[in-house]
Amino acid sequence: MKANSLVIGFISGFAVAGVGVLLSTPASGKEVRTNLKETKDETALLLKDVQKAVIQLKNDCISAANISKEQVTLFVSDVKELIREWNEDTTQHTKAIQVHIKDVETAINELEAAISPTPAK
């Protein structure tokens, strides 16, 4: 019931405002009709331009999204490749360091054996 009253209020308000505007215009009826027709045509052209611009913007956004998707995919694959190469490099260096550590341990053991006093018999 309240919604019907609200709708009726809006409609009657618009009607009263429309009549008030038409009665208070400083131009004659013929001039008002001519101005409305000219304004209608200009507004229609502007709306068509806006529609074209919105369609172009939508297409540009879709295109940018597709390009971005491709670029992100390419970036991710490049990063994965770099990480794989880094892992290979570090694995090789780790193995080389482990070999050097074993060599150092062997040299230390040999030095300790050479320095340690021989047990008395």
Tab-separated table of C-alpha atoms in Angstrom:
chain	number	residue	atom	x	y	z
A	1	MET	CA	0.000	0.000	0.000
A	2	LYS	CA	2.828	2.420	0.864
A	3	ALA	CA	4.607	1.644	-2.404
A	4	ASN	CA	1.486	2.506	-4.404
A	5	SER	CA	1.164	5.813	-2.575
A	6	LEU	CA	4.823	6.579	-3.238
A	7	VAL	CA	4.494	5.792	-6.960
A	8	ILE	CA	1.319	7.865	-7.239
A	9	GLY	CA	3.094	10.725	-5.459
A	10	PHE	CA	6.050	10.604	-7.864
A	11	ILE	CA	3.821	10.477	-10.941
A	12	SER	CA	1.626	13.347	-9.781
A	13	GLY	CA	4.728	15.354	-8.833
A	14	PHE	CA	6.265	14.848	-12.270
A	15	ALA	CA	2.968	15.816	-13.941
A	16	VAL	CA	2.607	18.994	-11.894
A	17	ALA	CA	6.251	19.919	-12.479
A	18	GLY	CA	5.910	19.291	-16.222
A	19	VAL	CA	2.801	21.449	-16.481
A	20	GLY	CA	4.475	24.159	-14.428
A	21	VAL	CA	7.529	24.196	-16.677
A	22	LEU	CA	5.418	24.312	-19.847
A	23	LEU	CA	3.292	27.171	-18.520
A	24	SER	CA	6.249	29.192	-17.306
A	25	THR	CA	8.399	29.006	-20.461
A	26	PRO	CA	9.182	32.418	-21.943
A	27	ALA	CA	8.814	31.091	-25.499
A	28	SER	CA	5.741	30.294	-27.533
A	29	GLY	CA	4.540	26.734	-28.035
A	30	LYS	CA	5.897	26.625	-31.569
A	31	GLU	CA	9.348	27.765	-30.416
A	32	VAL	CA	9.360	25.236	-27.583
A	33	ARG	CA	8.460	22.406	-29.971
A	34	THR	CA	11.199	23.506	-32.397
A	35	ASN	CA	13.765	23.695	-29.589
A	36	LEU	CA	12.704	20.277	-28.307
A	37	LYS	CA	13.089	18.755	-31.784
A	38	GLU	CA	16.553	20.293	-32.256
A	39	THR	CA	17.640	19.242	-28.810
A	40	LYS	CA	16.255	15.746	-29.381
A	41	ASP	CA	18.311	15.323	-32.566
A	42	GLU	CA	21.484	16.643	-30.932
A	43	THR	CA	20.928	14.456	-27.886
A	44	ALA	CA	20.365	11.404	-30.088
A	45	LEU	CA	23.653	12.090	-31.898
A	46	LEU	CA	25.477	12.551	-28.608
A	47	LEU	CA	24.017	9.308	-27.264
A	48	LYS	CA	25.135	7.469	-30.398
A	49	ASP	CA	28.647	8.882	-29.957
A	50	VAL	CA	28.657	7.839	-26.313
A	51	GLN	CA	27.423	4.376	-27.277
A	52	LYS	CA	30.204	4.006	-29.859
A	53	ALA	CA	32.776	5.214	-27.330
A	54	VAL	CA	31.536	2.747	-24.707
A	55	ILE	CA	31.663	-0.124	-27.204
A	56	GLN	CA	35.195	0.879	-28.220
A	57	LEU	CA	36.221	1.115	-24.561
A	58	LYS	CA	34.768	-2.335	-23.881
A	59	ASN	CA	36.659	-3.799	-26.847
A	60	ASP	CA	39.862	-2.086	-25.742
A	61	CYS	CA	39.448	-3.471	-22.223
A	62	ILE	CA	38.921	-6.986	-23.559
A	63	SER	CA	41.962	-6.638	-25.792
A	64	ALA	CA	44.084	-5.300	-22.930
A	65	ALA	CA	42.940	-8.146	-20.684
A	66	ASN	CA	43.904	-10.730	-23.306
A	67	ILE	CA	47.297	-9.116	-23.878
A	68	SER	CA	47.878	-8.891	-20.125
A	69	LYS	CA	46.969	-12.550	-19.719
A	70	GLU	CA	49.481	-13.523	-22.403
A	71	GLN	CA	52.182	-11.320	-20.893
A	72	VAL	CA	51.614	-12.687	-17.386
A	73	THR	CA	51.789	-16.250	-18.709
A	74	LEU	CA	55.024	-15.443	-20.541
A	75	PHE	CA	56.460	-13.746	-17.429
A	76	VAL	CA	55.602	-16.728	-15.229
A	77	SER	CA	57.215	-19.172	-17.659
A	78	ASP	CA	60.344	-16.981	-17.823
A	79	VAL	CA	60.562	-16.844	-14.034
A	80	LYS	CA	60.154	-20.623	-13.804
A	81	GLU	CA	62.976	-21.083	-16.328
A	82	LEU	CA	65.237	-18.697	-14.404
A	83	ILE	CA	64.526	-20.526	-11.149
A	84	ARG	CA	65.290	-23.864	-12.815
A	85	GLU	CA	68.608	-22.510	-14.167
A	86	TRP	CA	69.455	-21.039	-10.755
A	87	ASN	CA	68.772	-24.400	-9.116
A	88	GLU	CA	71.053	-26.139	-11.633
A	89	ASP	CA	73.819	-23.590	-11.037
A	90	THR	CA	73.547	-23.808	-7.268
A	91	THR	CA	73.453	-27.615	-7.384
A	92	GLN	CA	76.694	-27.695	-9.374
A	93	HIS	CA	78.328	-25.184	-7.002
A	94	THR	CA	77.076	-27.094	-3.968
A	95	LYS	CA	78.586	-30.323	-5.293
A	96	ALA	CA	81.886	-28.550	-6.016
A	97	ILE	CA	81.934	-27.067	-2.506
A	98	GLN	CA	81.231	-30.501	-0.991
A	99	VAL	CA	84.165	-31.966	-2.948
A	100	HIS	CA	86.439	-29.173	-1.690
A	101	ILE	CA	85.258	-29.717	1.883
A	102	LYS	CA	86.071	-33.438	1.618
A	103	ASP	CA	89.495	-32.566	0.221
A	104	VAL	CA	90.109	-30.163	3.113
A	105	GLU	CA	88.943	-32.790	5.651
A	106	THR	CA	91.261	-35.370	4.086
A	107	ALA	CA	94.173	-32.917	4.187
A	108	ILE	CA	93.440	-32.076	7.824
A	109	ASN	CA	93.290	-35.761	8.752
A	110	GLU	CA	96.607	-36.373	6.970
A	111	LEU	CA	98.186	-33.413	8.794
A	112	GLU	CA	96.850	-34.612	12.132
A	113	ALA	CA	98.222	-38.063	11.438
A	114	ALA	CA	101.619	-36.611	10.476
A	115	ILE	CA	101.781	-34.331	13.524
A	116	SER	CA	100.492	-36.702	16.168
A	117	PRO	CA	103.207	-38.431	18.141
A	118	THR	CA	103.681	-42.038	17.382
A	119	PRO	CA	102.651	-44.267	20.261
A	120	ALA	CA	105.481	-45.836	22.231
A	121	LYS	CA	105.889	-49.578	21.982
